[in-house]
mmCIF file of C-alpha atoms in Angstrom:
data_model
loop_
_atom_site.group_PDB
_atom_site.id
_atom_site.type_symbol
_atom_site.label_atom_id
_atom_site.label_comp_id
_atom_site.label_asym_id
_atom_site.label_seq_id
_atom_site.Cartn_x
_atom_site.Cartn_y
_atom_site.Cartn_z
ATOM 1 C CA UNK A 1 9.513 -28.700 38.053
ATOM 2 C CA UNK A 2 7.142 -31.664 37.300
ATOM 3 C CA UNK A 3 4.890 -31.847 34.230
ATOM 4 C CA UNK A 4 1.788 -31.783 36.485
ATOM 5 C CA UNK A 5 2.978 -28.528 38.217
ATOM 6 C CA UNK A 6 3.751 -26.778 34.928
ATOM 7 C CA UNK A 7 0.598 -28.053 33.280
ATOM 8 C CA UNK A 8 -1.373 -26.407 36.231
ATOM 9 C CA UNK A 9 0.512 -23.135 35.608
ATOM 10 C CA UNK A 10 -0.193 -23.201 31.912
ATOM 11 C CA UNK A 11 -3.849 -24.067 32.347
ATOM 12 C CA UNK A 12 -4.251 -21.067 34.558
ATOM 13 C CA UNK A 13 -3.035 -18.986 31.609
ATOM 14 C CA UNK A 14 -4.680 -20.704 28.596
ATOM 15 C CA UNK A 15 -8.031 -21.902 30.209
ATOM 16 C CA UNK A 16 -10.729 -19.330 30.921
ATOM 17 C CA UNK A 17 -11.498 -18.613 34.695
ATOM 18 C CA UNK A 18 -14.964 -18.845 36.174
ATOM 19 C CA UNK A 19 -15.850 -15.419 34.479
ATOM 20 C CA UNK A 20 -14.784 -16.768 31.027
ATOM 21 C CA UNK A 21 -11.743 -14.549 30.992
ATOM 22 C CA UNK A 22 -8.009 -15.215 30.272
ATOM 23 C CA UNK A 23 -4.902 -13.151 30.979
ATOM 24 C CA UNK A 24 -3.175 -11.419 27.994
ATOM 25 C CA UNK A 25 -0.512 -14.023 28.179
ATOM 26 C CA UNK A 26 -2.885 -16.550 26.618
ATOM 27 C CA UNK A 27 -1.862 -14.989 23.229
ATOM 28 C CA UNK A 28 1.629 -16.320 23.618
ATOM 29 C CA UNK A 29 3.003 -19.152 21.581
ATOM 30 C CA UNK A 30 5.452 -21.743 23.065
ATOM 31 C CA UNK A 31 8.504 -19.547 22.584
ATOM 32 C CA UNK A 32 7.125 -16.432 24.180
ATOM 33 C CA UNK A 33 5.539 -18.518 26.815
ATOM 34 C CA UNK A 34 8.887 -20.187 27.695
ATOM 35 C CA UNK A 35 10.448 -16.695 27.883
ATOM 36 C CA UNK A 36 7.569 -15.499 30.003
ATOM 37 C CA UNK A 37 8.002 -18.389 32.635
ATOM 38 C CA UNK A 38 11.707 -18.009 32.794
ATOM 39 C CA UNK A 39 11.346 -14.150 33.423
ATOM 40 C CA UNK A 40 9.211 -15.053 36.372
ATOM 41 C CA UNK A 41 11.592 -17.434 37.955
ATOM 42 C CA UNK A 42 10.074 -20.664 36.682
ATOM 43 C CA UNK A 43 13.078 -22.430 35.055
ATOM 44 C CA UNK A 44 11.825 -24.831 32.461
ATOM 45 C CA UNK A 45 13.133 -26.133 29.070
ATOM 46 C CA UNK A 46 11.565 -24.797 25.976
ATOM 47 C CA UNK A 47 10.825 -28.314 24.684
ATOM 48 C CA UNK A 48 8.908 -29.085 27.798
ATOM 49 C CA UNK A 49 6.676 -26.056 27.210
ATOM 50 C CA UNK A 50 6.210 -26.989 23.564
ATOM 51 C CA UNK A 51 5.344 -30.591 24.536
ATOM 52 C CA UNK A 52 2.680 -29.699 27.245
ATOM 53 C CA UNK A 53 1.132 -27.054 25.113
ATOM 54 C CA UNK A 54 0.887 -29.573 22.107
ATOM 55 C CA UNK A 55 -0.565 -32.258 24.306
ATOM 56 C CA UNK A 56 -3.387 -29.958 25.772
ATOM 57 C CA UNK A 57 -4.025 -28.042 22.498
ATOM 58 C CA UNK A 58 -2.983 -24.794 23.664
ATOM 59 C CA UNK A 59 -1.761 -22.391 20.985
ATOM 60 C CA UNK A 60 -0.927 -18.729 20.796
ATOM 61 C CA UNK A 61 -2.292 -16.332 18.210
ATOM 62 C CA UNK A 62 -0.283 -16.179 15.022
ATOM 63 C CA UNK A 63 -0.611 -14.147 11.744
ATOM 64 C CA UNK A 64 0.598 -17.136 9.691
ATOM 65 C CA UNK A 65 -2.639 -18.103 8.182
ATOM 66 C CA UNK A 66 -2.750 -19.677 4.698
ATOM 67 C CA UNK A 67 -5.844 -18.349 2.713
ATOM 68 C CA UNK A 68 -6.213 -19.146 -0.930
ATOM 69 C CA UNK A 69 -7.695 -15.851 -2.357
ATOM 70 C CA UNK A 70 -7.806 -16.975 -6.023
ATOM 71 C CA UNK A 71 -9.281 -20.260 -7.124
ATOM 72 C CA UNK A 72 -9.209 -20.697 -10.911
ATOM 73 C CA UNK A 73 -12.255 -22.257 -12.729
ATOM 74 C CA UNK A 74 -10.964 -25.209 -14.897
ATOM 75 C CA UNK A 75 -13.805 -24.625 -17.218
ATOM 76 C CA UNK A 76 -12.492 -21.182 -18.198
ATOM 77 C CA UNK A 77 -9.504 -20.114 -20.442
ATOM 78 C CA UNK A 78 -6.839 -18.292 -18.280
ATOM 79 C CA UNK A 79 -6.541 -14.561 -19.207
ATOM 80 C CA UNK A 80 -3.425 -13.701 -21.173
ATOM 81 C CA UNK A 81 -0.434 -12.076 -19.354
ATOM 82 C CA UNK A 82 -0.589 -8.742 -21.240
ATOM 83 C CA UNK A 83 2.443 -7.207 -19.542
ATOM 84 C CA UNK A 84 4.647 -10.492 -19.154
ATOM 85 C CA UNK A 85 4.812 -9.919 -15.324
ATOM 86 C CA UNK A 86 6.308 -6.670 -15.679
ATOM 87 C CA UNK A 87 4.243 -4.258 -13.475
ATOM 88 C CA UNK A 88 6.346 -1.169 -13.967
ATOM 89 C CA UNK A 89 5.219 1.930 -15.878
ATOM 90 C CA UNK A 90 6.929 5.062 -17.233
ATOM 91 C CA UNK A 91 4.090 7.447 -16.863
ATOM 92 C CA UNK A 92 0.560 7.726 -14.973
ATOM 93 C CA UNK A 93 -2.197 6.022 -16.630
ATOM 94 C CA UNK A 94 0.028 3.815 -18.698
ATOM 95 C CA UNK A 95 -0.753 0.599 -16.586
ATOM 96 C CA UNK A 96 -3.365 -0.223 -13.959
ATOM 97 C CA UNK A 97 -3.182 -3.448 -12.000
ATOM 98 C CA UNK A 98 -6.029 -5.122 -10.044
ATOM 99 C CA UNK A 99 -5.671 -7.531 -7.095
ATOM 100 C CA UNK A 100 -7.452 -8.411 -3.909
ATOM 101 C CA UNK A 101 -6.321 -9.417 -0.365
ATOM 102 C CA UNK A 102 -7.934 -10.565 2.929
ATOM 103 C CA UNK A 103 -8.055 -9.409 6.603
ATOM 104 C CA UNK A 104 -8.862 -11.691 9.384
ATOM 105 C CA UNK A 105 -12.070 -10.585 11.346
ATOM 106 C CA UNK A 106 -12.351 -10.613 15.109
ATOM 107 C CA UNK A 107 -15.466 -12.775 15.013
ATOM 108 C CA UNK A 108 -13.915 -15.225 12.632
ATOM 109 C CA UNK A 109 -13.651 -15.598 8.905
ATOM 110 C CA UNK A 110 -12.183 -13.091 6.616
ATOM 111 C CA UNK A 111 -12.995 -9.825 4.924
ATOM 112 C CA UNK A 112 -11.830 -9.156 1.350
ATOM 113 C CA UNK A 113 -10.728 -5.957 -0.423
ATOM 114 C CA UNK A 114 -10.198 -5.570 -4.081
ATOM 115 C CA UNK A 115 -8.319 -2.615 -5.521
ATOM 116 C CA UNK A 116 -7.136 -1.195 -8.807
ATOM 117 C CA UNK A 117 -3.758 0.785 -8.625
ATOM 118 C CA UNK A 118 -1.872 2.927 -11.032
ATOM 119 C CA UNK A 119 1.454 1.178 -11.339
ATOM 120 C CA UNK A 120 3.239 4.463 -11.657
ATOM 121 C CA UNK A 121 1.580 6.949 -9.292
ATOM 122 C CA UNK A 122 0.410 4.363 -6.749
ATOM 123 C CA UNK A 123 -3.092 6.047 -7.095
ATOM 124 C CA UNK A 124 -6.082 3.688 -5.858
ATOM 125 C CA UNK A 125 -8.530 4.339 -8.658
ATOM 126 C CA UNK A 126 -11.061 1.809 -7.530
ATOM 127 C CA UNK A 127 -11.787 -0.447 -4.541
ATOM 128 C CA UNK A 128 -14.449 -2.770 -3.042
ATOM 129 C CA UNK A 129 -14.869 -4.738 0.120
ATOM 130 C CA UNK A 130 -16.733 -7.944 0.470
ATOM 131 C CA UNK A 131 -17.424 -10.912 2.877
ATOM 132 C CA UNK A 132 -17.004 -13.374 0.095
ATOM 133 C CA UNK A 133 -14.391 -13.903 -2.427
ATOM 134 C CA UNK A 134 -16.578 -13.981 -5.509
ATOM 135 C CA UNK A 135 -15.459 -12.594 -8.840
ATOM 136 C CA UNK A 136 -18.204 -9.992 -8.972
ATOM 137 C CA UNK A 137 -16.830 -7.928 -6.193
ATOM 138 C CA UNK A 138 -13.485 -7.682 -8.036
ATOM 139 C CA UNK A 139 -15.359 -6.724 -11.123
ATOM 140 C CA UNK A 140 -17.134 -3.864 -9.317
ATOM 141 C CA UNK A 141 -13.717 -2.439 -8.191
ATOM 142 C CA UNK A 142 -12.609 -2.496 -11.768
ATOM 143 C CA UNK A 143 -15.834 -0.775 -13.063
ATOM 144 C CA UNK A 144 -15.401 1.919 -10.405
ATOM 145 C CA UNK A 145 -11.935 2.509 -11.512
ATOM 146 C CA UNK A 146 -12.891 2.835 -15.127
ATOM 147 C CA UNK A 147 -15.670 5.384 -14.174
ATOM 148 C CA UNK A 148 -13.229 7.451 -12.189
ATOM 149 C CA UNK A 149 -10.501 7.399 -14.847
ATOM 150 C CA UNK A 150 -12.925 8.253 -17.597
ATOM 151 C CA UNK A 151 -14.358 11.226 -15.887
ATOM 152 C CA UNK A 152 -12.022 14.160 -14.993
ATOM 153 C CA UNK A 153 -8.396 12.837 -14.719
ATOM 154 C CA UNK A 154 -6.054 14.094 -17.474
ATOM 155 C CA UNK A 155 -3.609 11.307 -17.419
ATOM 156 C CA UNK A 156 -3.415 11.102 -21.166
ATOM 157 C CA UNK A 157 -2.541 14.781 -21.683
ATOM 158 C CA UNK A 158 0.724 16.663 -21.768
ATOM 159 C CA UNK A 159 1.245 20.227 -20.501
ATOM 160 C CA UNK A 160 4.060 22.137 -22.254
ATOM 161 C CA UNK A 161 5.306 25.358 -20.660
ATOM 162 C CA UNK A 162 8.284 27.680 -21.219
ATOM 163 C CA UNK A 163 9.076 28.048 -17.547
ATOM 164 C CA UNK A 164 9.326 25.563 -14.610
ATOM 165 C CA UNK A 165 5.946 25.779 -12.704
ATOM 166 C CA UNK A 166 5.804 27.322 -9.239
ATOM 167 C CA UNK A 167 4.301 25.543 -6.226
ATOM 168 C CA UNK A 168 0.683 26.702 -7.122
ATOM 169 C CA UNK A 169 1.025 25.481 -10.791
ATOM 170 C CA UNK A 170 2.558 22.302 -9.633
ATOM 171 C CA UNK A 171 -0.189 21.576 -7.229
ATOM 172 C CA UNK A 172 -2.737 22.147 -10.106
ATOM 173 C CA UNK A 173 -0.840 19.718 -12.240
ATOM 174 C CA UNK A 174 -1.100 17.081 -9.425
ATOM 175 C CA UNK A 175 -4.771 17.763 -8.655
ATOM 176 C CA UNK A 176 -5.665 17.380 -12.357
ATOM 177 C CA UNK A 177 -3.817 14.034 -12.467
ATOM 178 C CA UNK A 178 -1.924 15.392 -15.561
ATOM 179 C CA UNK A 179 -0.004 12.625 -17.338
ATOM 180 C CA UNK A 180 3.041 14.545 -18.369
ATOM 181 C CA UNK A 181 4.639 17.947 -17.772
ATOM 182 C CA UNK A 182 7.289 19.306 -20.285
ATOM 183 C CA UNK A 183 8.930 22.648 -19.454
ATOM 184 C CA UNK A 184 11.920 24.465 -20.952
ATOM 185 C CA UNK A 185 13.785 27.042 -18.656
ATOM 186 C CA UNK A 186 14.301 26.278 -15.044
ATOM 187 C CA UNK A 187 13.279 28.811 -12.372
ATOM 188 C CA UNK A 188 15.837 29.030 -9.483
ATOM 189 C CA UNK A 189 13.781 31.535 -7.529
ATOM 190 C CA UNK A 190 10.264 29.852 -7.411
ATOM 191 C CA UNK A 191 10.530 26.579 -9.422
ATOM 192 C CA UNK A 192 8.743 23.618 -7.743
ATOM 193 C CA UNK A 193 9.860 20.861 -10.038
ATOM 194 C CA UNK A 194 13.399 20.460 -9.087
ATOM 195 C CA UNK A 195 14.907 23.884 -8.543
ATOM 196 C CA UNK A 196 13.585 25.324 -5.177
ATOM 197 C CA UNK A 197 11.230 22.458 -4.395
ATOM 198 C CA UNK A 198 10.291 19.212 -6.167
ATOM 199 C CA UNK A 199 6.507 18.900 -5.575
ATOM 200 C CA UNK A 200 5.674 16.657 -8.531
ATOM 201 C CA UNK A 201 8.232 13.905 -7.467
ATOM 202 C CA UNK A 202 7.245 14.026 -3.830
ATOM 203 C CA UNK A 203 6.491 10.219 -3.071
ATOM 204 C CA UNK A 204 3.934 11.194 -0.346
ATOM 205 C CA UNK A 205 1.480 12.453 -2.967
ATOM 206 C CA UNK A 206 -0.967 10.127 -4.623
ATOM 207 C CA UNK A 207 -0.137 11.284 -8.136
ATOM 208 C CA UNK A 208 3.330 11.888 -9.632
ATOM 209 C CA UNK A 209 3.280 12.908 -13.439
ATOM 210 C CA UNK A 210 6.010 12.239 -15.725
ATOM 211 C CA UNK A 211 8.341 15.295 -15.893
ATOM 212 C CA UNK A 212 10.554 16.268 -18.834
ATOM 213 C CA UNK A 213 12.555 19.593 -18.041
ATOM 214 C CA UNK A 214 15.175 21.503 -19.845
ATOM 215 C CA UNK A 215 13.691 21.225 -23.378
ATOM 216 C CA UNK A 216 14.977 24.092 -25.475
ATOM 217 C CA UNK A 217 15.931 25.756 -22.132
ATOM 218 C CA UNK A 218 18.152 28.456 -23.726
ATOM 219 C CA UNK A 219 15.670 29.456 -26.257
ATOM 220 C CA UNK A 220 12.921 29.518 -23.591
ATOM 221 C CA UNK A 221 15.086 31.558 -21.326
ATOM 222 C CA UNK A 222 15.732 34.113 -24.098
ATOM 223 C CA UNK A 223 12.088 34.332 -24.968
ATOM 224 C CA UNK A 224 11.138 34.982 -21.344
ATOM 225 C CA UNK A 225 13.856 37.663 -20.831
ATOM 226 C CA UNK A 226 12.711 39.288 -24.155
ATOM 227 C CA UNK A 227 9.059 39.245 -23.069
ATOM 228 C CA UNK A 228 9.668 40.747 -19.613
ATOM 229 C CA UNK A 229 12.347 43.356 -20.649
ATOM 230 C CA UNK A 230 9.854 44.907 -22.948
ATOM 231 C CA UNK A 231 7.488 45.233 -20.034
ATOM 232 C CA UNK A 232 10.001 46.039 -17.408
ATOM 233 C CA UNK A 233 12.287 48.583 -19.087
ATOM 234 C CA UNK A 234 13.902 49.697 -15.800
ATOM 235 C CA UNK A 235 14.531 46.115 -14.444
ATOM 236 C CA UNK A 236 13.214 44.818 -11.086
#
């Protein structure tokens, strides 16, 4: 096929018609367009498609956009690296990290989203959206997270119980964003922290507290048996 004939075919795909419309194939880059043409019986070399598209300025849609989201101010001192690039945490509330990213908009340009995340639990404690990448909108996300974390979450508290929590109690621990749970004896009949279920370590939840089980398990078990045997003299 001659260059002129192939150019006419490509123009019918990449150039708008009399109504300003183009077919869905106009989104294809050179590789997909070459495959598309060959599927429809138009035998052509890939390099030819690339050359003609480049010559006429026809390009497909690509996600490979380079956007610089963070531009340092040379007049300011860089903030210290407090965690030495180690963004792992051993419990909820121990480390929160902030960052922001961008999303291309249909009408052109970009939208930006800043967020603050608990490095252990994956909880998004604060977020903010903006059409500009100014420092202020990131600071608003941080202030929002500080207000949330300072109000009702119990990430700095430890709950100590003698028996492994059931599903209802485990749900309450998660809802309260408790930082740590310590329990003694396991409950094979109704335990929800590893015995029958494992609610608190379910990665689908937005909060997973630190769990320490089996602490003085024998002593706790004996204490529970003594307590209930005094109230259930006939068993059951």
